Tab-separated table of C-alpha atoms in Angstrom:
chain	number	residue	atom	x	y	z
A	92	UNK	CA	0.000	0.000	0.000
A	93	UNK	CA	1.302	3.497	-0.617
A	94	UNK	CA	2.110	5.391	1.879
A	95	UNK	CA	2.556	9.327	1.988
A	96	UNK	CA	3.973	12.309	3.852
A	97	UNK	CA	3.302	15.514	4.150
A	98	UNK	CA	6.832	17.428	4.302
A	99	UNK	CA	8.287	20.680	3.006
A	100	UNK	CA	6.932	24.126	3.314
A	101	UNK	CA	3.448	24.156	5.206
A	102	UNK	CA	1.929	26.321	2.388
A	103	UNK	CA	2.290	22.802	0.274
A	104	UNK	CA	1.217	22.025	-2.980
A	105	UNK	CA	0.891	19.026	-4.469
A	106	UNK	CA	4.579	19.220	-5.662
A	107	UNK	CA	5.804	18.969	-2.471
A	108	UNK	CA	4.413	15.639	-1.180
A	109	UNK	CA	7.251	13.430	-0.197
A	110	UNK	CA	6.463	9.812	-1.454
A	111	UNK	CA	8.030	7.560	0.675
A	112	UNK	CA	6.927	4.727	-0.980
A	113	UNK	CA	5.738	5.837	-4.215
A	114	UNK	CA	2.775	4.083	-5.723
A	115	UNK	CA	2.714	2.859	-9.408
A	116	UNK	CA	-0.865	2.002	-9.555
A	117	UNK	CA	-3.786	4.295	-10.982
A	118	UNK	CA	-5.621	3.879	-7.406
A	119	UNK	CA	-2.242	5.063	-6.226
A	120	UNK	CA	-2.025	8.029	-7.975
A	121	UNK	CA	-5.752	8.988	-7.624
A	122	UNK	CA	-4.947	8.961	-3.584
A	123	UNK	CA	-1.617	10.877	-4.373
A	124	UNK	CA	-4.064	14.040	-6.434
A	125	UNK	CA	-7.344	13.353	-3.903
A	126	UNK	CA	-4.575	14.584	-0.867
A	127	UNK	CA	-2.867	17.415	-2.412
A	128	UNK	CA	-5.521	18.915	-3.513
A	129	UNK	CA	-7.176	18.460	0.097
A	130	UNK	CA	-3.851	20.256	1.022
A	131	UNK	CA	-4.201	22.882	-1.665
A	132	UNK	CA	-7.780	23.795	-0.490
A	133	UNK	CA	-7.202	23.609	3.344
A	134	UNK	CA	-4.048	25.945	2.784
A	135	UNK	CA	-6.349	28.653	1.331
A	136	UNK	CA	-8.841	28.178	3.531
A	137	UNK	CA	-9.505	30.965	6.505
A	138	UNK	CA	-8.566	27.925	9.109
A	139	UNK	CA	-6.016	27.017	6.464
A	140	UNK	CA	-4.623	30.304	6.337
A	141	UNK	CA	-4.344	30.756	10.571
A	142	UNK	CA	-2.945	27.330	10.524
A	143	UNK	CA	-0.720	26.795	7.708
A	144	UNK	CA	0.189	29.612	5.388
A	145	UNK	CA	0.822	32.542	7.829
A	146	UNK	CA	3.464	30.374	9.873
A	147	UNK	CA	4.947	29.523	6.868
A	148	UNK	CA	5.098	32.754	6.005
A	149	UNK	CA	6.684	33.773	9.782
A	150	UNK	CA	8.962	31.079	9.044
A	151	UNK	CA	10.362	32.064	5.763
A	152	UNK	CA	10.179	36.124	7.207
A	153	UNK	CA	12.478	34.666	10.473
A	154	UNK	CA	14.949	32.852	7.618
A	155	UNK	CA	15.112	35.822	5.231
A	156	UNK	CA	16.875	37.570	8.454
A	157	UNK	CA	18.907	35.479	9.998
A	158	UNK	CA	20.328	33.307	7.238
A	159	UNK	CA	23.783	35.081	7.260
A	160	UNK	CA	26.780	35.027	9.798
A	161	UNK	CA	26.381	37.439	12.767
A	162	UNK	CA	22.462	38.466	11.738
A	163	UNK	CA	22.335	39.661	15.425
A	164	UNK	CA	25.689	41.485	15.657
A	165	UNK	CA	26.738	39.583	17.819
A	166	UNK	CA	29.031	36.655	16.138
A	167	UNK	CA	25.601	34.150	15.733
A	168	UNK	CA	25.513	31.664	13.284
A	169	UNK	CA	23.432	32.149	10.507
A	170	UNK	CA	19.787	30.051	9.994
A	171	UNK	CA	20.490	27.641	6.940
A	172	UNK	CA	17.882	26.045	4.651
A	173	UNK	CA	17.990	22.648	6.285
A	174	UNK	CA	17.259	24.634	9.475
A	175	UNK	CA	14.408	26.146	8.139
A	176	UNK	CA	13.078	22.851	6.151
A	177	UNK	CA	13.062	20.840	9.769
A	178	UNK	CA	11.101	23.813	11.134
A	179	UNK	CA	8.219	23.253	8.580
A	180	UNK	CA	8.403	20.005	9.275
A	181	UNK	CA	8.189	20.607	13.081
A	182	UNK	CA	4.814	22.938	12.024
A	183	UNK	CA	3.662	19.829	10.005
A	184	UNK	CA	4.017	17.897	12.982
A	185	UNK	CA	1.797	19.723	15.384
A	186	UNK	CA	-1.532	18.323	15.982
A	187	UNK	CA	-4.592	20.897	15.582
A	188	UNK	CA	-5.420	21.139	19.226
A	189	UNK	CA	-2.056	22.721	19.698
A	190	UNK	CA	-2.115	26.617	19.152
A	191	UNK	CA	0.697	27.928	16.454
A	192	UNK	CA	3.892	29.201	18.692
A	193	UNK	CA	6.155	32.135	17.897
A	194	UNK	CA	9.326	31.424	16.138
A	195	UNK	CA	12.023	32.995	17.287
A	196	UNK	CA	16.088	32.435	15.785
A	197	UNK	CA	18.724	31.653	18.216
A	198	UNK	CA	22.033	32.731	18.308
A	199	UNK	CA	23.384	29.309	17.778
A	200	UNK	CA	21.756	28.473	14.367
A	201	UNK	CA	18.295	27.175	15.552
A	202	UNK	CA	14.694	27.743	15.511
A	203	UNK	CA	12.984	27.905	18.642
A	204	UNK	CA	8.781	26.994	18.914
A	205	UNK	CA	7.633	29.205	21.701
A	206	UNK	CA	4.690	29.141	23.537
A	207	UNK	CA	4.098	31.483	26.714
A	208	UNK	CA	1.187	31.698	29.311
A	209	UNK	CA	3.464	33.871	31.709
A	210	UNK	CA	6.857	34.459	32.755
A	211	UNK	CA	6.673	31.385	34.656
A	212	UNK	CA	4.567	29.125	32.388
A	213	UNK	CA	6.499	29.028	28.727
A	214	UNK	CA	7.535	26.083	26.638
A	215	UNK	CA	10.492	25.845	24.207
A	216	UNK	CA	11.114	23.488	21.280
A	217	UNK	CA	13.969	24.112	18.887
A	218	UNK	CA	14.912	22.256	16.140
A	219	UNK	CA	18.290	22.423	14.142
A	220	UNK	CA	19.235	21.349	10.875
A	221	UNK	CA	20.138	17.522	12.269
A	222	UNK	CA	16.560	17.552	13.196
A	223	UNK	CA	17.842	17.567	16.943
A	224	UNK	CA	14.560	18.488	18.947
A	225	UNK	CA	15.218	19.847	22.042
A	226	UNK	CA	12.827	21.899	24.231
A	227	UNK	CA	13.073	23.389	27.739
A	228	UNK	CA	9.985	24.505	30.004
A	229	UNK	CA	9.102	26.356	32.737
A	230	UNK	CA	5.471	25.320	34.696
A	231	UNK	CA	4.913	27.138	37.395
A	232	UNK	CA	7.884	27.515	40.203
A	233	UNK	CA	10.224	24.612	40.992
A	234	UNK	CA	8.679	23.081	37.814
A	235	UNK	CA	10.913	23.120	34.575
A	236	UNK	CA	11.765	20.344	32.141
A	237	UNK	CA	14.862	20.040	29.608
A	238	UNK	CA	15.662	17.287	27.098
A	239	UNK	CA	16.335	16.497	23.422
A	240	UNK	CA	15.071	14.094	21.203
A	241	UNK	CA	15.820	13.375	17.523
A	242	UNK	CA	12.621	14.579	15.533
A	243	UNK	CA	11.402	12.429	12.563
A	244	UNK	CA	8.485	13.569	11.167
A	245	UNK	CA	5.937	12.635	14.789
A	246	UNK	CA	6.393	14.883	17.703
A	247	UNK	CA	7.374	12.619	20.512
A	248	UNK	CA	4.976	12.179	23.103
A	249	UNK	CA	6.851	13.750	26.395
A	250	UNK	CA	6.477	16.581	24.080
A	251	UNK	CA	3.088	16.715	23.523
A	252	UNK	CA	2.526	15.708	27.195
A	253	UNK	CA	4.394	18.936	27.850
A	254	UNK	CA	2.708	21.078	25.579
A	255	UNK	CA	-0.876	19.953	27.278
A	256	UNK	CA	0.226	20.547	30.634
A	257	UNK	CA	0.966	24.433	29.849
A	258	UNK	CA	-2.381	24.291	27.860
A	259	UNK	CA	-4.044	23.574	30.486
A	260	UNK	CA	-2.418	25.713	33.108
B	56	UNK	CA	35.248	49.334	42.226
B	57	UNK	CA	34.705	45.958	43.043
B	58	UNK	CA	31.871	43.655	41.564
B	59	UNK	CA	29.857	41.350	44.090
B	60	UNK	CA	31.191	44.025	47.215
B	61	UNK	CA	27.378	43.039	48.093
B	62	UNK	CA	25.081	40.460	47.759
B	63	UNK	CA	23.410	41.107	44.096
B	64	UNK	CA	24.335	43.293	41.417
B	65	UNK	CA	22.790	44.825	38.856
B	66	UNK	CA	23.037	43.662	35.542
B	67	UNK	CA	21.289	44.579	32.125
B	68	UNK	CA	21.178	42.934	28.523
B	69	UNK	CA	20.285	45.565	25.744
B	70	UNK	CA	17.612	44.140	23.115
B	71	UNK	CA	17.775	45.672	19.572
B	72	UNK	CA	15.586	43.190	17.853
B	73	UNK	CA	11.929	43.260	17.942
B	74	UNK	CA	11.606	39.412	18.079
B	75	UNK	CA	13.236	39.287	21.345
B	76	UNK	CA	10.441	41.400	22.790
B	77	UNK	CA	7.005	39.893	24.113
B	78	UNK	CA	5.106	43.638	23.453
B	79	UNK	CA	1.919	42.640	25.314
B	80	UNK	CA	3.876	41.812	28.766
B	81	UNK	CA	6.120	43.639	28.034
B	82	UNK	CA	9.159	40.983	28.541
B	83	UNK	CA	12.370	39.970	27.063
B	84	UNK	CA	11.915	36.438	25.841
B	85	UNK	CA	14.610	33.957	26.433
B	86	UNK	CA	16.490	34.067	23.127
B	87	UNK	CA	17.651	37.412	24.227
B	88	UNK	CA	19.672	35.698	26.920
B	89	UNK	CA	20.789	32.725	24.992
B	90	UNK	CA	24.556	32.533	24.177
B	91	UNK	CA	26.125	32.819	21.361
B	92	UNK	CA	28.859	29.833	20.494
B	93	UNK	CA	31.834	31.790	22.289
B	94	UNK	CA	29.898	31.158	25.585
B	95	UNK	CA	30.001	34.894	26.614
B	96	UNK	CA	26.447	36.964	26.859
B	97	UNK	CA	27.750	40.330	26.967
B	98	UNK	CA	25.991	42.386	29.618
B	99	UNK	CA	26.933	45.432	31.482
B	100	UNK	CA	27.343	45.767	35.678
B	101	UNK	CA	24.646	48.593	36.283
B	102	UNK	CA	24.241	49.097	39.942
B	103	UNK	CA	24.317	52.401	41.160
B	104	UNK	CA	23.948	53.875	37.749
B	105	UNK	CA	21.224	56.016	37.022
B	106	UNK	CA	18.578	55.534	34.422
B	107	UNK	CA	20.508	57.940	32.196
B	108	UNK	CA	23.519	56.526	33.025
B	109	UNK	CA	22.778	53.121	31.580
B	110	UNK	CA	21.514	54.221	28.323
B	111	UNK	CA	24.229	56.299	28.178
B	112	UNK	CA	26.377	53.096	27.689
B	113	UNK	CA	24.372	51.576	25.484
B	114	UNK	CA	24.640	54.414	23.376
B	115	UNK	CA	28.375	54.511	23.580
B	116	UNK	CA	29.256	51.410	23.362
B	117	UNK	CA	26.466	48.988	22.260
B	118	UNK	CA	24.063	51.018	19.921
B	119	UNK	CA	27.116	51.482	17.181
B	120	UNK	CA	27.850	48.042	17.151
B	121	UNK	CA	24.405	47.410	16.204
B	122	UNK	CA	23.681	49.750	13.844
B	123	UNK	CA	19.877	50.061	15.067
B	124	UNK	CA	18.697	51.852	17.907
B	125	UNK	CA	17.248	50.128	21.184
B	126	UNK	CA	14.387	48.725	22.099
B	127	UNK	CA	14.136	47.871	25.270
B	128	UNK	CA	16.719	46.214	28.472
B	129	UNK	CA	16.680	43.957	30.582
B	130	UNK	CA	17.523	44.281	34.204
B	131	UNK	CA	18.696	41.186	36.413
B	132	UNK	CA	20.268	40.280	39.446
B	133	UNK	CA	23.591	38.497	39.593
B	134	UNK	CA	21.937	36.328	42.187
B	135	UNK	CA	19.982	34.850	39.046
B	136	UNK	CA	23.370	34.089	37.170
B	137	UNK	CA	24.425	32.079	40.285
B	138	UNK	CA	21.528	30.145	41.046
B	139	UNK	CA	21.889	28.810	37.521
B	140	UNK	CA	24.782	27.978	38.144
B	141	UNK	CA	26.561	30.623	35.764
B	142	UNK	CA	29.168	33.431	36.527
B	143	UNK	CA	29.679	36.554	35.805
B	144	UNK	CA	32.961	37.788	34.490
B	145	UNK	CA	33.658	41.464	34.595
B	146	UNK	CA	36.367	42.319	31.366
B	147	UNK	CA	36.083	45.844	31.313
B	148	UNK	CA	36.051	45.933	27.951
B	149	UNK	CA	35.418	48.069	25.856
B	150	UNK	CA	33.715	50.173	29.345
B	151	UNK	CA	34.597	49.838	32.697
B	152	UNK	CA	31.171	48.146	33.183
B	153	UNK	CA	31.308	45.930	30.656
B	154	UNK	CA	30.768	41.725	31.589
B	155	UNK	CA	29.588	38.476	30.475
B	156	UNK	CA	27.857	35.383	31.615
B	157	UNK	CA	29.969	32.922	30.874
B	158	UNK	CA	29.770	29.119	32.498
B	159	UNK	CA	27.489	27.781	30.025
B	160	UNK	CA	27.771	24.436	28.640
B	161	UNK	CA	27.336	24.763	25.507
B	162	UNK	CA	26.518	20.982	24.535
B	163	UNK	CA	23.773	20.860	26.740
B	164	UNK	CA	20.128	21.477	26.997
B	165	UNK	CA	19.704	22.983	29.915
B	166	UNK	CA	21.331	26.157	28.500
B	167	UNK	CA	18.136	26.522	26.737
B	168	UNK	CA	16.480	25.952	30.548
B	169	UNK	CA	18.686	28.860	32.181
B	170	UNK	CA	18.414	31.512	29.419
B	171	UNK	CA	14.602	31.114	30.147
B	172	UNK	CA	14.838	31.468	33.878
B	173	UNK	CA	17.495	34.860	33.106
B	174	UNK	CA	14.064	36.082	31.172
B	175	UNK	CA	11.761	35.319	33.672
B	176	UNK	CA	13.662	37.314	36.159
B	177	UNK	CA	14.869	40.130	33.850
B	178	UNK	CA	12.541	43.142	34.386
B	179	UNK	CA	12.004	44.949	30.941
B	180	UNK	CA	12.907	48.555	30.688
B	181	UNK	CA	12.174	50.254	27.841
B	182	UNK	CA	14.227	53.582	26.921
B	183	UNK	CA	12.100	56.818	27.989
């Protein structure tokens, strides 16, 4: 059976399905056109728009930036392309129930995923162009959590455990 | 005059870009405080300086560097940097005033961990 995943930019078009293992048949490539073009009207939806194209957008804004050496002024490294691919995947990867973050560069090459409640409730994921996921969170005082994961297309589920506790806080 | 004659200093972080600013709070959001790779945060050793004072360095010494003007700083007490277990180290250079934190390990994640705890306790001061 075919299998396919979304990948790339968030604003996706068909083009930009990833086949990982590509189907020959013509039921194969009916379900390859029937999902892009779910993609293609989703992503111009008004939902689609909140939830897919304006982070994209961010995203690519954030990269236009910081994508050469010392974008800050202070000696950080610059955002690269493979940085900024993993991110949209990381945006792919968010279930619905989980509100878009801000993105925010950091000094040492990464995207961070931020999302705040208060100075003392905020949760950080940052990805880097190994698709090293690490986050870093603060619940509530005496409560924080640090880590790092390898990211591969699912968000792992101490991560999404995470993200739900600060939801819900 | 020596640093840490007292317990707690004052230290402040100048913020030039907008995406290091949380406008409804207002705050300074972590990646303000996060290190670059040489491991030094450049800050400057403000107690006893007047408001004046401190954006007087920053227009001195910081502001040119950047080549934009500032938006906002962030105050903190050196009692932060230590209970992360981070130092402070005073070079003087290219002000009297000037420091870093240094102390981070770089291949971890909990610098991630302390550059949000230096935001939560940074209080945001934006120029008048």
């Amino acid at each position: 059976m075919t299998t396919l995943a979304i990948a790339g930019p968030y604003a996706a078009r068909a083009g930009s399905l990833r086949v990982q293992r590509p189907g020959v048949s013509d039921a194969a490539n009916l379900l390859r056109g029937v999902i892009a073009r779910a993609i293609d009207d989703f992503s111009t939806s008004a939902i689609g728009q909140a939830r897919i194209s304006e982070p994209a957008a961010a995203l690519q804004e954030l990269f236009a930036g910081c994508n050469a050496p010392n974008w800050d002024g202070e000696g950080a490294e610059p955002i690269t392309v493979a940085t900024l691919s993993a991110a949209h995947e990381l945006l792919h990867a968010l279930p619905a129930e989980i509100p878009i973050p801000e993105f925010l560069p950091e000094p040492v090459g990464r995207i961070a995923f931020e999302w705040y409640k208060s100075k003392h409730c905020i949760y950080v994921l940052s990805i880097g162009s190994d698709h090293s996921l690490e986050f870093a969170g603060l619940f509530g005082r005496g409560n924080e959590v640090h880590g790092k994961f390898n990211f591969s297309d699912v968000l792992p589920g101490i991560v999404l455990d995470h993200l739900r506790e600060l939801l819900a806080r | 005059m020596p640093f840490d004659r007292r317990p707690g200093e004052r230290l402040t972080r100048f913020v030039f870009d907008s995406g290091q600013l949380r406008a409804t709070a207002p705050r300074i959001k972590h990646s303000a405080f996060m290190p670059p790779t040489s491991g030094k945060l450049s800050i400057f050793w403000t107690s006893d300086l007047g408001d004046e004072a401190v954006w007087g360095i920053c227009t001195t010494h910081v502001a040119p560097l950047r080549g934009k003007p500032v938006l906002a700083r962030g105050d903190f007490n050196s009692l932060v940097v230590y209970a992360q277990d981070l130092r402070v180290d005073v070079d003087g250079i290219p002000d009297p005033r000037h420091a870093n934190v240094v102390g981070w390990d770089m291949s971890s994640t909990r610098t991630r961990l302390q550059a949000l705890k230096l935001a939560e306790a940074a209080a945001c001061i934006l120029p008048g």
